[in-house]
Amino acid sequence: MEKRLKYAMVGGAKGSFIGPVHRMAVRMDNLADLVAGAFSRDAKKNADTAAEIGLDAGHLYSDWRTLLAAEKGHIDFLAVCTPNDSHYEIAKAALELGIDVMCEKPLSMTVAEAEELGRLAKRKRRVLGVPFSYSGMPMLKFARDLVAQGEIGKVCKVVLEYSQGSFRKIDLTKPLDVRNAWKMDPKRSGPSCAVADIGVHAFHMLEYVTGLEVKEVLADLSSFAPGNRLEDDASILVHFKRGAKAFLNVSKVATGEENGLRLRVYGDKASLFWNQEANNYLEVKKPFEPTRVYSRKAPYMAALSEASVRGQRIPAGHHEGFIEAFANIYDEFCAAVRTRRERDFPGAREGVRTMRFVEAALASHKAGGAWTKI
Amino acid sequence: MEKRLKYAMVGGAKGSFIGPVHRMAVRMDNLADLVAGAFSRDAKKNADTAAEIGLDAGHLYSDWRTLLAAEKGHIDFLAVCTPNDSHYEIAKAALELGIDVMCEKPLSMTVAEAEELGRLAKRKRRVLGVPFSYSGMPMLKFARDLVAQGEIGKVCKVVLEYSQGSFRKIDLTKPLDVRNAWKMDPKRSGPSCAVADIGVHAFHMLEYVTGLEVKEVLADLSSFAPGNRLEDDASILVHFKRGAKAFLNVSKVATGEENGLRLRVYGDKASLFWNQEANNYLEVKKPFEPTRVYSRKAPYMAALSEASVRGQRIPAGHHEGFIEAFANIYDEFCAAVRTRRERDFPGAREGVRTMRFVEAALASHKAGGAWTKI
Amino acid sequence: MEKRLKYAMVGGAKGSFIGPVHRMAVRMDNLADLVAGAFSRDAKKNADTAAEIGLDAGHLYSDWRTLLAAEKGHIDFLAVCTPNDSHYEIAKAALELGIDVMCEKPLSMTVAEAEELGRLAKRKRRVLGVPFSYSGMPMLKFARDLVAQGEIGKVCKVVLEYSQGSFRKIDLTKPLDVRNAWKMDPKRSGPSCAVADIGVHAFHMLEYVTGLEVKEVLADLSSFAPGNRLEDDASILVHFKRGAKAFLNVSKVATGEENGLRLRVYGDKASLFWNQEANNYLEVKKPFEPTRVYSRKAPYMAALSEASVRGQRIPAGHHEGFIEAFANIYDEFCAAVRTRRERDFPGAREGVRTMRFVEAALASHKAGGAWTKI
Amino acid sequence: MEKRLKYAMVGGAKGSFIGPVHRMAVRMDNLADLVAGAFSRDAKKNADTAAEIGLDAGHLYSDWRTLLAAEKGHIDFLAVCTPNDSHYEIAKAALELGIDVMCEKPLSMTVAEAEELGRLAKRKRRVLGVPFSYSGMPMLKFARDLVAQGEIGKVCKVVLEYSQGSFRKIDLTKPLDVRNAWKMDPKRSGPSCAVADIGVHAFHMLEYVTGLEVKEVLADLSSFAPGNRLEDDASILVHFKRGAKAFLNVSKVATGEENGLRLRVYGDKASLFWNQEANNYLEVKKPFEPTRVYSRKAPYMAALSEASVRGQRIPAGHHEGFIEAFANIYDEFCAAVRTRRERDFPGAREGVRTMRFVEAALASHKAGGAWTKI
């Protein structure tokens, strides 16, 4: 048996959304042990988190600097689950100490920072992961593979909606909901809200599924939630490099939507439909054939897309969800940590591309809706 | 019993799509008798159509001018189902003779012509209908009424897709499919293909459901089908007059789509979801309540939207489709013809607005994606 | 052009469900003219119906006997839309006069009567239709054709639900809702309610789609609606002749259901799923292939099932519903009336089989759940 | 922090379906450490499993007797994942040693054995869990709570399908598929196949959701798969104690189905629809209201059903699946192990009831379809 991996976590205290997801994902496939943490600057919350997850108090730290100083050499990787404004400095410090890093998106506050992290990881030969979680969903891997195999022909148009209604659930006349507050605060989240928070998932999905690079974007941003200083809605036109186009709707004020992430990829031979809220299925439509609905890990899937069945845990019809998708990303990330080889998960490149997208979208909007290079 | 209405039809020969739909729609509710026709310039096709529908050969004409000359005074209205380039002159001639007109969309080749028809109809006190067929669908009337009643609050964003794959079913290496050929031909269809053909339905729906006026658009047009000189795909950003926005995807090359017309209207209190391919239902989503799925003519509907149940023929669960929607438009049109009062159907105003939209979209694209007033 | 058909109607006054459906169905494809009627024993209702549909008062009759006496020789067929208890005598009288008949289901109150009508029609060489309306739905014809072509292999099991909640919409503490009242009254509807009213549709569908004959049934009937003397719910086990089985759920008290008619046919090679509330689609599932969703009148359909596209009016994606299905049955019926040849519509045989089913189900239940031959 | 729980597992080697699910479920919420195992009688498979999951070879045993002898006093509970025929003796031995047990279903081969285990657990004051996994699904807990709160009124009828096509994926001309082989073998699985394997889930769901006790059943069993000696399909009529009825379809030969578990509960005020393949939603239908679609962990859920949100990990719109449902059962089971109090998970009572159901179904079928008491 191989030596078990050990990891530490910064941020992600009890009660946050994404910290527990990282921990569950790592545990699901028994990938690594969480051996150290600095979960919150709030001492009580920090201690409560350690207690809940059974972490020895001797490895609980009040801040990430202390943690890194104490644990370097003892951990295989660091999971960074803090608000956006500290991603860069924490990831940088860890990489410089030779520690592999899984860092929440967006990777940084600026493109320059993201690029620097990418270069640093390369120079230090470190593994840097950025969990664009939906790319861990098996049927999206299948979509990517179908496109790459030429099954839908030349990609022409992508229509992608990422519509959440989360900001409609906040009573804006009162102090902001604790969990989402920092997402509306330029100091903590950076200059973008909806685009940086969920638009980056959508952008990543565009390039991930099509295998194409985006050339330029044209963005029309809005702040519909009263009192919100950052954009909470975006309509974005996209030009890929070889003539394909996309249409991207991103919203945090799509009243009543839960996590409405819907993808349609139109090629000249066929099209693909995928809906995150029914993510175990993928539809393929051709002009002269009935619609085909493929199902996660159905018996025919292995022959069509090895990546989509790799690591899959349970048979078709018994659904895997968001946590499993996250675990799929960690599976590949931990394999890279162990083997030092490239694996199938998003990393520095994707972190940089999505940051460029955020900057281009903001610039395009500022210019009144001008096509802006990425 | 009232005197039965009589009507004549120009265009719409046997084998065309929309001509038979007009005839079935009129017959469904027993609204009028078809007493004269000039269905095709092809004499055999013309005669075959007359024979099929049981029209007395004495009232079959080789062209619309002859028809109008002979039948004026004998018909209550004229249905115009010819290709786009003749709509204007036929409608104009009929109106000038004092005949009410139901004219297929787009109403004309230019805004100026559409406006002229509108003025002419007003001056002559004639009824002019333009069958934007989806507005005859009961659940879309319900959507309009819910918005007007304030049920979804202030409209913020509309996402509307009208995606067909019809041009992917044409073998473009061979002479064009007879039925669709003229749609790709600038001489017959005018300077726009996808936008003028189906984009106008989408635009009409935007204003119909929201009750708002569109202020300006920004369009990115494409010609993805090889050899197509007109646009077959459009990504269009929309600004309404009071701050709301919309995102419009229009395509004739959306491979594998049949008639993918999907509408989402996001207000600050609730949102509405409607899908033409399941048009007997409407979903309403609110932040703190389960999604509600309303059903055509369910027992609770009459109290919520009189317009949505008016003329409805069969109980909830037994579906009405496209022909019934068309009949709903004719019900209202014929009521206007009989009563000379305003009724609930699209007419000159909608014909003009949609033509402005086509021109603005083309101009915006030509300018490299500039916001263009409507 | 062929001589137009003429028909008369008995029952089916304004405000009833099925009478107007017959009339719309006949008009939709311009099949025949309604030239005489005896719509209601209520003189005012009778006159109002005639006025609404534009029937000359000279051909309006107070009862069916007078109608038949006056119109024999002038009509091509008679549509019978009265309550169940008069079907037999009206159909019998018409057939004896040499008039073709479209008679609402159930064809009679007893098996013996149905058999007699069948023999009479045969002897008189008359066309007798019984509109089991769902068999006019194109995708159900497709299902039948797929089974007949061996596409699903040997049929093993059918699961069929026909669940309506209509009796939950009646305030049973008050006098019964006028339209449904007679369905709960043994004198008018016969000894069965749910089974005779909608179970017969389900039974017909079983034999229609599978091409198999039912051998025996075992029924468990219930009267859940307070005060209802007839059964309003039935669980029925079915044995076909060659080893296949079916499971039939029939209910008028399925609270909240509209017209929940759902069919699953399992063969040893594939299965078919069809849902009346989305009736333009049919799903086919095979063990080692993605689910296929076929769409009404899609371009590939003509090659697979001529019957499913025959008479279809509009392209895939523009839906046809219940009235169109009814028109499809009338298309075939009228073709038989014109040509005197066998066509694809349900008739005497189906009328007799469904009556046998009703009697067997009642007998099985009375015997405490015994297998009872049909 | 509380002392961490320790557990051992018997059966459930690498490559099996349910063993890994137990392990992932326990890890997901960090409930206990797996400290000992006897996974397979095949020594290599046993060792490979230990290696894969990181179990110290010193705690790996060749059989369950040795494991229990060595580990008693060191483990808090035992997970039993062996084929059906050994459940009874292993669970009995563990309980007698004072060890809490989570035992796969069916709990035993006979009712008498199941009852004995129930009595033994009670006498020894041990926790005995039987993972009827679907009852761990949040929206099914919600369904149960809605019924208990009277939201749907008096339950009248339940329609429940559990249709799998798994036996259609086996090449029956060759030696049976290794994983499923024992399910068709009376010696290993007992006298029933489909009913004991998945029918018990369905039966448990009936009583779980309605809160009612089943009084009697009438079963019609079939063996459609060639060469299968046990039933692979069952149509079962159910009478509950207070007048309600159910209709149960159970099949392993439902060609093309994956895990088709669909539930409809009809009360006299409303009905509930739930489909395992979209298990994060529950539909509620009332006669005079639009259908409501409730979503797992939506903001309104906590007030409606505490049980449905307890332990839920991620927000609405990010789906939880089968493994999470299993983890929910282990959450409650482990809480019972820690606190020695009753919690919300299926146990001895459910194990016994489902065994009685299996025996009654077999007896009813043998008697030619007689109502048989449970």
PDB file of C-alpha atoms in Angstrom, chain A residues 217-357:
ATOM      1  CA  VAL A 217     -15.763  38.960 -25.220  1.00  0.00           C
ATOM      2  CA  LEU A 218     -18.397  41.689 -25.170  1.00  0.00           C
ATOM      3  CA  ALA A 219     -20.088  42.177 -21.823  1.00  0.00           C
ATOM      4  CA  ASP A 220     -23.171  43.994 -20.605  1.00  0.00           C
ATOM      5  CA  LEU A 221     -23.153  44.013 -16.801  1.00  0.00           C
ATOM      6  CA  SER A 222     -25.935  45.003 -14.431  1.00  0.00           C
ATOM      7  CA  SER A 223     -26.467  45.554 -10.734  1.00  0.00           C
ATOM      8  CA  PHE A 224     -30.102  44.681 -10.216  1.00  0.00           C
ATOM      9  CA  ALA A 225     -30.037  43.991  -6.464  1.00  0.00           C
ATOM     10  CA  PRO A 226     -30.705  47.284  -4.667  1.00  0.00           C
ATOM     11  CA  GLY A 227     -27.589  48.610  -2.971  1.00  0.00           C
ATOM     12  CA  ASN A 228     -25.257  46.219  -4.688  1.00  0.00           C
ATOM     13  CA  ARG A 229     -22.128  48.022  -5.916  1.00  0.00           C
ATOM     14  CA  LEU A 230     -20.799  45.109  -7.976  1.00  0.00           C
ATOM     15  CA  GLU A 231     -22.414  43.458 -10.959  1.00  0.00           C
ATOM     16  CA  ASP A 232     -24.869  40.711 -10.125  1.00  0.00           C
ATOM     17  CA  ASP A 233     -25.886  39.930 -13.704  1.00  0.00           C
ATOM     18  CA  ALA A 234     -24.004  39.706 -16.980  1.00  0.00           C
ATOM     19  CA  SER A 235     -24.892  39.106 -20.620  1.00  0.00           C
ATOM     20  CA  ILE A 236     -21.713  38.155 -22.431  1.00  0.00           C
ATOM     21  CA  LEU A 237     -21.061  37.523 -26.115  1.00  0.00           C
ATOM     22  CA  VAL A 238     -18.057  35.358 -26.864  1.00  0.00           C
ATOM     23  CA  HIS A 239     -15.890  34.806 -29.936  1.00  0.00           C
ATOM     24  CA  PHE A 240     -13.703  31.723 -29.965  1.00  0.00           C
ATOM     25  CA  LYS A 241     -10.528  31.703 -31.998  1.00  0.00           C
ATOM     26  CA  ARG A 242     -11.705  29.702 -34.994  1.00  0.00           C
ATOM     27  CA  GLY A 243     -15.066  31.222 -35.734  1.00  0.00           C
ATOM     28  CA  ALA A 244     -17.238  29.614 -33.110  1.00  0.00           C
ATOM     29  CA  LYS A 245     -19.317  31.842 -30.866  1.00  0.00           C
ATOM     30  CA  ALA A 246     -20.950  31.631 -27.489  1.00  0.00           C
ATOM     31  CA  PHE A 247     -23.660  33.307 -25.557  1.00  0.00           C
ATOM     32  CA  LEU A 248     -23.165  33.439 -21.800  1.00  0.00           C
ATOM     33  CA  ASN A 249     -25.770  34.443 -19.259  1.00  0.00           C
ATOM     34  CA  VAL A 250     -24.485  34.852 -15.716  1.00  0.00           C
ATOM     35  CA  SER A 251     -26.688  35.959 -12.867  1.00  0.00           C
ATOM     36  CA  LYS A 252     -26.924  35.971  -9.091  1.00  0.00           C
ATOM     37  CA  VAL A 253     -30.337  37.670  -9.220  1.00  0.00           C
ATOM     38  CA  ALA A 254     -32.204  35.129 -11.341  1.00  0.00           C
ATOM     39  CA  THR A 255     -35.077  34.975  -8.897  1.00  0.00           C
ATOM     40  CA  GLY A 256     -36.093  31.471  -7.928  1.00  0.00           C
ATOM     41  CA  GLU A 257     -33.216  29.714  -9.685  1.00  0.00           C
ATOM     42  CA  GLU A 258     -31.189  27.390  -7.510  1.00  0.00           C
ATOM     43  CA  ASN A 259     -28.102  26.467  -9.471  1.00  0.00           C
ATOM     44  CA  GLY A 260     -29.299  26.829 -13.039  1.00  0.00           C
ATOM     45  CA  LEU A 261     -26.308  25.839 -15.079  1.00  0.00           C
ATOM     46  CA  ARG A 262     -27.453  24.800 -18.523  1.00  0.00           C
ATOM     47  CA  LEU A 263     -25.215  24.105 -21.485  1.00  0.00           C
ATOM     48  CA  ARG A 264     -26.023  23.667 -25.159  1.00  0.00           C
ATOM     49  CA  VAL A 265     -23.226  23.064 -27.647  1.00  0.00           C
ATOM     50  CA  TYR A 266     -24.182  23.200 -31.319  1.00  0.00           C
ATOM     51  CA  GLY A 267     -21.852  21.623 -33.847  1.00  0.00           C
ATOM     52  CA  ASP A 268     -22.504  21.258 -37.528  1.00  0.00           C
ATOM     53  CA  LYS A 269     -23.259  17.551 -37.109  1.00  0.00           C
ATOM     54  CA  ALA A 270     -24.924  17.342 -33.718  1.00  0.00           C
ATOM     55  CA  SER A 271     -25.601  19.229 -30.539  1.00  0.00           C
ATOM     56  CA  LEU A 272     -25.129  18.467 -26.837  1.00  0.00           C
ATOM     57  CA  PHE A 273     -27.498  19.462 -24.051  1.00  0.00           C
ATOM     58  CA  TRP A 274     -26.539  19.266 -20.398  1.00  0.00           C
ATOM     59  CA  ASN A 275     -28.266  20.599 -17.316  1.00  0.00           C
ATOM     60  CA  GLN A 276     -26.442  20.615 -14.001  1.00  0.00           C
ATOM     61  CA  GLU A 277     -29.659  20.032 -12.079  1.00  0.00           C
ATOM     62  CA  ALA A 278     -29.965  16.649 -13.864  1.00  0.00           C
ATOM     63  CA  ASN A 279     -26.245  16.172 -14.258  1.00  0.00           C
ATOM     64  CA  ASN A 280     -26.188  12.389 -14.612  1.00  0.00           C
ATOM     65  CA  TYR A 281     -27.533  12.670 -18.154  1.00  0.00           C
ATOM     66  CA  LEU A 282     -26.343  14.126 -21.457  1.00  0.00           C
ATOM     67  CA  GLU A 283     -28.530  14.612 -24.509  1.00  0.00           C
ATOM     68  CA  VAL A 284     -27.168  14.368 -28.041  1.00  0.00           C
ATOM     69  CA  LYS A 285     -29.298  15.630 -30.909  1.00  0.00           C
ATOM     70  CA  LYS A 286     -28.703  14.972 -34.586  1.00  0.00           C
ATOM     71  CA  PRO A 287     -30.745  16.226 -37.526  1.00  0.00           C
ATOM     72  CA  PHE A 288     -32.024  12.873 -38.729  1.00  0.00           C
ATOM     73  CA  GLU A 289     -32.032  10.760 -35.607  1.00  0.00           C
ATOM     74  CA  PRO A 290     -33.990  10.611 -32.381  1.00  0.00           C
ATOM     75  CA  THR A 291     -32.494  12.439 -29.430  1.00  0.00           C
ATOM     76  CA  ARG A 292     -30.155  10.197 -27.463  1.00  0.00           C
ATOM     77  CA  VAL A 293     -30.009  10.448 -23.685  1.00  0.00           C
ATOM     78  CA  TYR A 294     -26.786   9.055 -22.256  1.00  0.00           C
ATOM     79  CA  SER A 295     -26.630   8.089 -18.620  1.00  0.00           C
ATOM     80  CA  ARG A 296     -23.703   8.230 -16.219  1.00  0.00           C
ATOM     81  CA  LYS A 297     -21.864   4.919 -16.036  1.00  0.00           C
ATOM     82  CA  ALA A 298     -24.356   3.063 -18.184  1.00  0.00           C
ATOM     83  CA  PRO A 299     -22.798  -0.114 -19.633  1.00  0.00           C
ATOM     84  CA  TYR A 300     -22.061   1.533 -22.985  1.00  0.00           C
ATOM     85  CA  MET A 301     -20.196   4.477 -21.475  1.00  0.00           C
ATOM     86  CA  ALA A 302     -16.782   2.927 -20.876  1.00  0.00           C
ATOM     87  CA  ALA A 303     -16.266   2.377 -24.578  1.00  0.00           C
ATOM     88  CA  LEU A 304     -17.217   5.964 -25.385  1.00  0.00           C
ATOM     89  CA  SER A 305     -15.380   7.932 -22.738  1.00  0.00           C
ATOM     90  CA  GLU A 306     -12.906   6.397 -20.353  1.00  0.00           C
ATOM     91  CA  ALA A 307     -12.644   9.675 -18.443  1.00  0.00           C
ATOM     92  CA  SER A 308     -16.341   9.749 -17.708  1.00  0.00           C
ATOM     93  CA  VAL A 309     -16.364   6.378 -15.965  1.00  0.00           C
ATOM     94  CA  ARG A 310     -12.957   6.567 -14.284  1.00  0.00           C
ATOM     95  CA  GLY A 311     -13.443   6.571 -10.536  1.00  0.00           C
ATOM     96  CA  GLN A 312     -17.206   6.354 -10.829  1.00  0.00           C
ATOM     97  CA  ARG A 313     -18.556   4.663  -7.751  1.00  0.00           C
ATOM     98  CA  ILE A 314     -22.076   3.381  -8.285  1.00  0.00           C
ATOM     99  CA  PRO A 315     -24.157   2.031 -11.173  1.00  0.00           C
ATOM    100  CA  ALA A 316     -26.270   4.038 -13.583  1.00  0.00           C
ATOM    101  CA  GLY A 317     -29.579   5.054 -12.093  1.00  0.00           C
ATOM    102  CA  HIS A 318     -28.059   5.625  -8.645  1.00  0.00           C
ATOM    103  CA  HIS A 319     -27.021   9.233  -8.891  1.00  0.00           C
ATOM    104  CA  GLU A 320     -23.794  10.919  -8.021  1.00  0.00           C
ATOM    105  CA  GLY A 321     -23.957  14.628  -7.299  1.00  0.00           C
ATOM    106  CA  PHE A 322     -21.908  17.674  -6.500  1.00  0.00           C
ATOM    107  CA  ILE A 323     -19.728  16.189  -3.762  1.00  0.00           C
ATOM    108  CA  GLU A 324     -18.812  13.254  -5.975  1.00  0.00           C
ATOM    109  CA  ALA A 325     -17.830  15.687  -8.742  1.00  0.00           C
ATOM    110  CA  PHE A 326     -15.566  17.456  -6.321  1.00  0.00           C
ATOM    111  CA  ALA A 327     -14.111  14.121  -5.263  1.00  0.00           C
ATOM    112  CA  ASN A 328     -13.407  13.344  -8.918  1.00  0.00           C
ATOM    113  CA  ILE A 329     -11.286  16.469  -9.131  1.00  0.00           C
ATOM    114  CA  TYR A 330      -9.448  15.538  -5.954  1.00  0.00           C
ATOM    115  CA  ASP A 331      -8.925  11.999  -7.273  1.00  0.00           C
ATOM    116  CA  GLU A 332      -7.009  13.387 -10.218  1.00  0.00           C
ATOM    117  CA  PHE A 333      -5.260  16.061  -8.171  1.00  0.00           C
ATOM    118  CA  CYS A 334      -4.060  13.533  -5.564  1.00  0.00           C
ATOM    119  CA  ALA A 335      -2.916  11.189  -8.324  1.00  0.00           C
ATOM    120  CA  ALA A 336      -0.791  14.061  -9.633  1.00  0.00           C
ATOM    121  CA  VAL A 337       0.528  14.751  -6.144  1.00  0.00           C
ATOM    122  CA  ARG A 338       1.530  11.106  -5.787  1.00  0.00           C
ATOM    123  CA  THR A 339       2.865  10.503  -9.288  1.00  0.00           C
ATOM    124  CA  ARG A 340       4.089  14.008 -10.264  1.00  0.00           C
ATOM    125  CA  ARG A 341       2.478  13.426 -13.648  1.00  0.00           C
ATOM    126  CA  GLU A 342      -0.134  15.472 -15.453  1.00  0.00           C
ATOM    127  CA  ARG A 343      -3.672  14.417 -14.763  1.00  0.00           C
ATOM    128  CA  ASP A 344      -7.181  15.476 -15.728  1.00  0.00           C
ATOM    129  CA  PHE A 345      -8.033  18.410 -13.433  1.00  0.00           C
ATOM    130  CA  PRO A 346      -8.105  22.199 -13.753  1.00  0.00           C
ATOM    131  CA  GLY A 347      -5.013  24.067 -12.606  1.00  0.00           C
ATOM    132  CA  ALA A 348      -2.891  27.145 -13.145  1.00  0.00           C
ATOM    133  CA  ARG A 349      -3.745  27.508 -16.819  1.00  0.00           C
ATOM    134  CA  GLU A 350      -7.453  27.486 -16.078  1.00  0.00           C
ATOM    135  CA  GLY A 351      -6.900  29.811 -13.137  1.00  0.00           C
ATOM    136  CA  VAL A 352      -5.168  32.321 -15.405  1.00  0.00           C
ATOM    137  CA  ARG A 353      -7.648  32.023 -18.285  1.00  0.00           C
ATOM    138  CA  THR A 354     -10.620  32.654 -16.035  1.00  0.00           C
ATOM    139  CA  MET A 355      -8.931  35.699 -14.471  1.00  0.00           C
ATOM    140  CA  ARG A 356      -8.328  37.103 -17.934  1.00  0.00           C
ATOM    141  CA  PHE A 357     -11.953  36.537 -18.692  1.00  0.00           C
TER     142      PHE A 357
END
